CSV table of C-alpha atoms in Angstrom, one decimal:
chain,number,residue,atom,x,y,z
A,10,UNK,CA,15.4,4.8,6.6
A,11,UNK,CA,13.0,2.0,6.0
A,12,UNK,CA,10.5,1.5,9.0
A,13,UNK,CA,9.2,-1.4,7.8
A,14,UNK,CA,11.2,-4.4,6.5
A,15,UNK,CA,10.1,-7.8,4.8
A,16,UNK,CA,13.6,-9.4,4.9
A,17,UNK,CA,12.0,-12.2,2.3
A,18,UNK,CA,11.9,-11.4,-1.3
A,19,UNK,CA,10.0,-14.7,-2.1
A,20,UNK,CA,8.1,-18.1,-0.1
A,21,UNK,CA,7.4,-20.9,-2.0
A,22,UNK,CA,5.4,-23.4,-0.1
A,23,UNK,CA,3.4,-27.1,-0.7
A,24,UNK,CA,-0.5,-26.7,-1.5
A,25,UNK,CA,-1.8,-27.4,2.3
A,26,UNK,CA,1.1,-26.7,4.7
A,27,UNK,CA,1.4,-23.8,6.3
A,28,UNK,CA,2.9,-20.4,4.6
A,29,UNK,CA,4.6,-17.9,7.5
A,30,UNK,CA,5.4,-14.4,6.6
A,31,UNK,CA,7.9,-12.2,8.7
A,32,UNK,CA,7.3,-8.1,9.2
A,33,UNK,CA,10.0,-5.9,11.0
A,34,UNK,CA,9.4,-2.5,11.7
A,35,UNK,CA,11.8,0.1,13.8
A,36,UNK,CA,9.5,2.6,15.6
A,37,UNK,CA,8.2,1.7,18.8
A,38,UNK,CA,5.0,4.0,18.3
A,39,UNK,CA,3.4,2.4,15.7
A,40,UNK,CA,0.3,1.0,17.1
A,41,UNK,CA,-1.5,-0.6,13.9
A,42,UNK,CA,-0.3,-3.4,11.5
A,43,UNK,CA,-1.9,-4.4,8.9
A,44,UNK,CA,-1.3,-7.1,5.8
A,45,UNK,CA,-2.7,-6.8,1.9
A,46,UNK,CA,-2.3,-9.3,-0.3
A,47,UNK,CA,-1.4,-8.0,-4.2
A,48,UNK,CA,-2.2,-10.0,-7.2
A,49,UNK,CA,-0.6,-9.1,-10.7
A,50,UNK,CA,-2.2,-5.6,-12.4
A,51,UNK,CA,-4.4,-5.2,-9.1
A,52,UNK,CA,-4.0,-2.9,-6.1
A,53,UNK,CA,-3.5,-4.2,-2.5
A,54,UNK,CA,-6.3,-5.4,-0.5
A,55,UNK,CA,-6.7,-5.5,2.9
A,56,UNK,CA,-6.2,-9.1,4.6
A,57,UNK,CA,-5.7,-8.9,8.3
A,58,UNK,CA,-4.8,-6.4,10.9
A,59,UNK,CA,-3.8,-6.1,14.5
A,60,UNK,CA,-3.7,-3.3,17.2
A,61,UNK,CA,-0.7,-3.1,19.5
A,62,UNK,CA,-3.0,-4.4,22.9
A,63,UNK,CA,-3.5,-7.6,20.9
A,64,UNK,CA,-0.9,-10.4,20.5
A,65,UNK,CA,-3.0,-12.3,17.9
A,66,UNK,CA,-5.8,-11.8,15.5
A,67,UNK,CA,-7.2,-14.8,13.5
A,68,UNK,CA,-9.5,-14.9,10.7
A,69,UNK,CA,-10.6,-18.0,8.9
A,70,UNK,CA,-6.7,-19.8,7.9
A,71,UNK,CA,-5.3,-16.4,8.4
A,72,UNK,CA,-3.4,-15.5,11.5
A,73,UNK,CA,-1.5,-12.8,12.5
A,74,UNK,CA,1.2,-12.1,16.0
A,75,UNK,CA,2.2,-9.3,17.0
A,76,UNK,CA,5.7,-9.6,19.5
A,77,UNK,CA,5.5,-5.6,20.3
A,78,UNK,CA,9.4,-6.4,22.4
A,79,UNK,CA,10.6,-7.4,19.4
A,80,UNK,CA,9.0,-5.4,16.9
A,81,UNK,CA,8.2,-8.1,15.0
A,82,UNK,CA,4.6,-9.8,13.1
A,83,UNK,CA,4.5,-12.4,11.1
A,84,UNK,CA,1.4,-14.2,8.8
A,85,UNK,CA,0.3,-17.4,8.8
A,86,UNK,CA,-2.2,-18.6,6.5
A,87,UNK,CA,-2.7,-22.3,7.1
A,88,UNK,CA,-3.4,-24.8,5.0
A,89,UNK,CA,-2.2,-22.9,2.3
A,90,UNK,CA,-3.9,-22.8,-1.3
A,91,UNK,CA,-2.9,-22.0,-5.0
A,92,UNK,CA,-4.6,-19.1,-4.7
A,93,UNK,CA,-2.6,-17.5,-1.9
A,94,UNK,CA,0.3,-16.8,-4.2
A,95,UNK,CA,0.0,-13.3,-4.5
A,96,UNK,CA,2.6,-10.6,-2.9
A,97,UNK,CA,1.8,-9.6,0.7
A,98,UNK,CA,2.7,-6.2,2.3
A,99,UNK,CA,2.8,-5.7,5.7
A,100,UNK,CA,2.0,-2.1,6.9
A,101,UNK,CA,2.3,-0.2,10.2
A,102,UNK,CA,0.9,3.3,11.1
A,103,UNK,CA,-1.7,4.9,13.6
A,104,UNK,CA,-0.4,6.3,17.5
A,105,UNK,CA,1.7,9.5,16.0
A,106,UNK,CA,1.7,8.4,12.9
A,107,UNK,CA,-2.1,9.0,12.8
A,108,UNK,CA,-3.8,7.7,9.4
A,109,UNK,CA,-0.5,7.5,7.3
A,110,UNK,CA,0.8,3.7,6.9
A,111,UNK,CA,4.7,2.6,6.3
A,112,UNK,CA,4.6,0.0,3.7
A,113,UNK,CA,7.5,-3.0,3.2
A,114,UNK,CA,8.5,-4.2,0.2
A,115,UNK,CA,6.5,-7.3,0.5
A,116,UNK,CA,6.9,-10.7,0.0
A,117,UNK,CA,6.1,-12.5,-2.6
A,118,UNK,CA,4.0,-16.1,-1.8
A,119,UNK,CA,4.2,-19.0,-4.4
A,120,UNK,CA,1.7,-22.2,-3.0
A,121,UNK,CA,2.8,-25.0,-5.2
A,122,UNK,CA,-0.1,-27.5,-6.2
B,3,UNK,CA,-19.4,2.1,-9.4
B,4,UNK,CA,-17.5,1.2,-6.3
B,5,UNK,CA,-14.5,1.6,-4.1
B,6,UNK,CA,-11.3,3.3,-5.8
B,7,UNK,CA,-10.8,3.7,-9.2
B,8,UNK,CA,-8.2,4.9,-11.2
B,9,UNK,CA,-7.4,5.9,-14.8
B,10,UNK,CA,-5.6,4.7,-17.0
B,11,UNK,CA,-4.5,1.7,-16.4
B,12,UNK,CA,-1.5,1.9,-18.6
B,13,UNK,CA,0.3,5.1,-20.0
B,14,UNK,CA,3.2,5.4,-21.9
B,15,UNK,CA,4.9,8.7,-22.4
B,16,UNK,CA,8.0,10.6,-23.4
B,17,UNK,CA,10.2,12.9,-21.4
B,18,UNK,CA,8.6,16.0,-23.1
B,19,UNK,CA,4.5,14.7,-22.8
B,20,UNK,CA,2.0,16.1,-19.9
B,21,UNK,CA,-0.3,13.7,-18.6
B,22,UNK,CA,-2.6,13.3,-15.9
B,23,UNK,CA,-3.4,10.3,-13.6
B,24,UNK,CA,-6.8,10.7,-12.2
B,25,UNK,CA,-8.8,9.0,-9.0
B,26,UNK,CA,-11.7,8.4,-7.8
B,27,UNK,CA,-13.4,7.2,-5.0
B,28,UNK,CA,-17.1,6.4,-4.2
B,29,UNK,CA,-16.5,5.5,-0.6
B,30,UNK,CA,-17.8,8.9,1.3
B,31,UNK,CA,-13.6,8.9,2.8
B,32,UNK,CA,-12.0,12.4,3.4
B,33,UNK,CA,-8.7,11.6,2.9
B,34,UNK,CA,-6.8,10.7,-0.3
B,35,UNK,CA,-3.1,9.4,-1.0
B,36,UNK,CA,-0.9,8.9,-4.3
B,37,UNK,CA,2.0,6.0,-3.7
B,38,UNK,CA,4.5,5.0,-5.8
B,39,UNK,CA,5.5,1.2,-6.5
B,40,UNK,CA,8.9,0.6,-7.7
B,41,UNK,CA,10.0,-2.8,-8.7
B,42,UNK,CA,11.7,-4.2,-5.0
B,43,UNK,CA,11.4,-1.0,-2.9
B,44,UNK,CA,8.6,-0.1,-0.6
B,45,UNK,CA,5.4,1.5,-1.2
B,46,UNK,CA,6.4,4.9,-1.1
B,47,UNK,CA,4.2,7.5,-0.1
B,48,UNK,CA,4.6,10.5,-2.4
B,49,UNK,CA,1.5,12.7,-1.1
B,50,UNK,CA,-1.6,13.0,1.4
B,51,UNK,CA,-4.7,15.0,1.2
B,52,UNK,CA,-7.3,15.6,4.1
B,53,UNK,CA,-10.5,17.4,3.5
B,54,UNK,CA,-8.7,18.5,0.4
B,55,UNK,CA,-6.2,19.7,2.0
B,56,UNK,CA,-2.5,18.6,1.3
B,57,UNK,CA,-1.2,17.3,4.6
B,58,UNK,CA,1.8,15.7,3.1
B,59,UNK,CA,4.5,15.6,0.2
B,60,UNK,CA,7.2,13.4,0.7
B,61,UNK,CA,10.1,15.5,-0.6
B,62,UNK,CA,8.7,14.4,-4.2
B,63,UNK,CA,10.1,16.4,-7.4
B,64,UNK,CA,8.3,19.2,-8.6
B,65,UNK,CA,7.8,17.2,-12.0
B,66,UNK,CA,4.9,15.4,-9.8
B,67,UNK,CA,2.2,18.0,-9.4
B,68,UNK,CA,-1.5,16.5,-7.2
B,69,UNK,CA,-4.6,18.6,-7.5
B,70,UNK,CA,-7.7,17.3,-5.3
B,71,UNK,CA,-11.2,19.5,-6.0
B,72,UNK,CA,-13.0,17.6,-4.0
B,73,UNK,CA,-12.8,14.9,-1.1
B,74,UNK,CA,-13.6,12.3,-4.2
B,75,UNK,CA,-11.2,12.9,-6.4
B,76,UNK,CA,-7.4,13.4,-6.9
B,77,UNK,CA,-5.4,14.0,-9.9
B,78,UNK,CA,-1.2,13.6,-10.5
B,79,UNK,CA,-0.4,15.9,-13.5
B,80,UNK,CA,3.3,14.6,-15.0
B,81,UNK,CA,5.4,16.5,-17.1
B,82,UNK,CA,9.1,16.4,-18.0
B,83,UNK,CA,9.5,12.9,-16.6
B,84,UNK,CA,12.6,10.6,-16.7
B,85,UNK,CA,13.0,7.1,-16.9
B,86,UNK,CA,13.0,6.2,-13.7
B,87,UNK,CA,9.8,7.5,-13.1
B,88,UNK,CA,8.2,4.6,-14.5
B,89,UNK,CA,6.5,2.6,-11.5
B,90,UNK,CA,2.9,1.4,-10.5
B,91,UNK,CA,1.1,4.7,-9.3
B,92,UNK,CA,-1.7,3.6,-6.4
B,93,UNK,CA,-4.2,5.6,-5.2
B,94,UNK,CA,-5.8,4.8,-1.9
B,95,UNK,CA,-7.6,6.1,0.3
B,96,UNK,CA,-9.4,6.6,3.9
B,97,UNK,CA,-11.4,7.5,6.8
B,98,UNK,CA,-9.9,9.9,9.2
B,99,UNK,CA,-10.3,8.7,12.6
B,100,UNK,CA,-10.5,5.0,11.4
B,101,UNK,CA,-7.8,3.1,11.6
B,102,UNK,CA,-7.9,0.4,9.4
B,103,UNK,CA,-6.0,0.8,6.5
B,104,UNK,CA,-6.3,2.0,3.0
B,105,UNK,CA,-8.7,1.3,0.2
B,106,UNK,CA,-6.5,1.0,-2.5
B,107,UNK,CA,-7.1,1.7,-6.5
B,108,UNK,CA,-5.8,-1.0,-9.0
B,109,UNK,CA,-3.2,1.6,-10.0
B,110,UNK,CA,-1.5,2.9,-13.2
B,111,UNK,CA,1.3,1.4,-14.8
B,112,UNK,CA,3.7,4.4,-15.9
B,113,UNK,CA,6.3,3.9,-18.8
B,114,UNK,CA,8.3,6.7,-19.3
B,115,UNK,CA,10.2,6.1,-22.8
């Protein structure tokens, strides 16, 4: 069974307003969440993360929540920019888990110009 | 060089070839990991090595075979593949004790023909 879910195939959004990304994830001892971003022919990179004692973590027009009741994070990158569009993964792991991360099935992020 | 790298980038082969994906990583990390992208599933985790040790194999088939020699490198010798084998193949790897994520290779795109 999938422990991490991105419900959201694709997100197209206008150059400047504000892209949100939604993560779901089932097991309550994950303790780490992470995003990458993917461009075509390139491996993930790292974007953002957050550890479970934080509610937010914010880096330049990236953003991420955590709601640990609701297992649920979500991305926002505001304004967004043409070079956004990418596909972004969102990843949980650590606590039991240790080192090994549970990848969804990403999201793919179109910013319109 | 730095980071992950992996080769080739692209490989085609037949049911009956053997080949070899190999990676490589320049960034002093002790643990290693092969993941499998398929077009709108998951990353899924196929195996994880620590110190050269494998930790992990995600019920993958047998026609899958990793070898790590070293902490730096890791190899996924094919043979007898099918069809549906054919996927992005991503390396990444880590830090043990560090939580924050994977460095990931730019992967190998695998036809199977």
């Amino acid at each position: 069974d999938q422990q991490v879910k991105q419900n959201s195939p694709s997100l197209s959004v206008q150059e400047g307003r504000i892209s949100i990304l939604n993560c779901d994830y089932t097991n309550s001892m994950f303790d780490y969440f992470l995003w990458y971003k993917k461009y075509p022919a390139e491996g993930p990179t790292f974007l953002i993360s957050i550890s479970s004692i934080k509610d937010k973590n914010e880096d330049g027009r990236f953003t991420v929540f955590l709601n640990k009741s609701a297992k649920h994070l979500s991305l926002h990158i505001v304004p967004s920019q043409p070079g956004d569009s990418a596909v972004y993964f969102c990843a949980a792991g650590g606590g039991l888990t240790g080192n090994q991360f549970y990848f969804g099935t990403g999201t793919s992020l179109t910013v319109i110009p | 060089e730095t980071g992950v790298t992996q080769t080739p980038r692209h490989l085609v082969m037949g049911m009956t070839n053997k080949k070899s994906l190999k990676c490589e990583q320049h960034l002093g990390h002790n643990a290693m990991y092969w993941y499998k992208q398929s077009a709108k599933k998951p990353l899924e985790l196929m195996f994880v090595y620590n110190f050269k040790e494998q930790t992990e194999n995600n019920s993958v088939p047998s026609r899958f075979s990793p070898e790590c020699p070293n902490s730096s490198h890791l190899f996924l010798h094919l043979h007898t593949l099918q069809p549906e084998d054919s996927a992005l193949y991503l390396c990444a790897s880590s830090q043990e004790g560090q939580i924050y994520g994977y460095t990931f290779g730019s992967g190998t795109r695998l036809t199977v023909v």
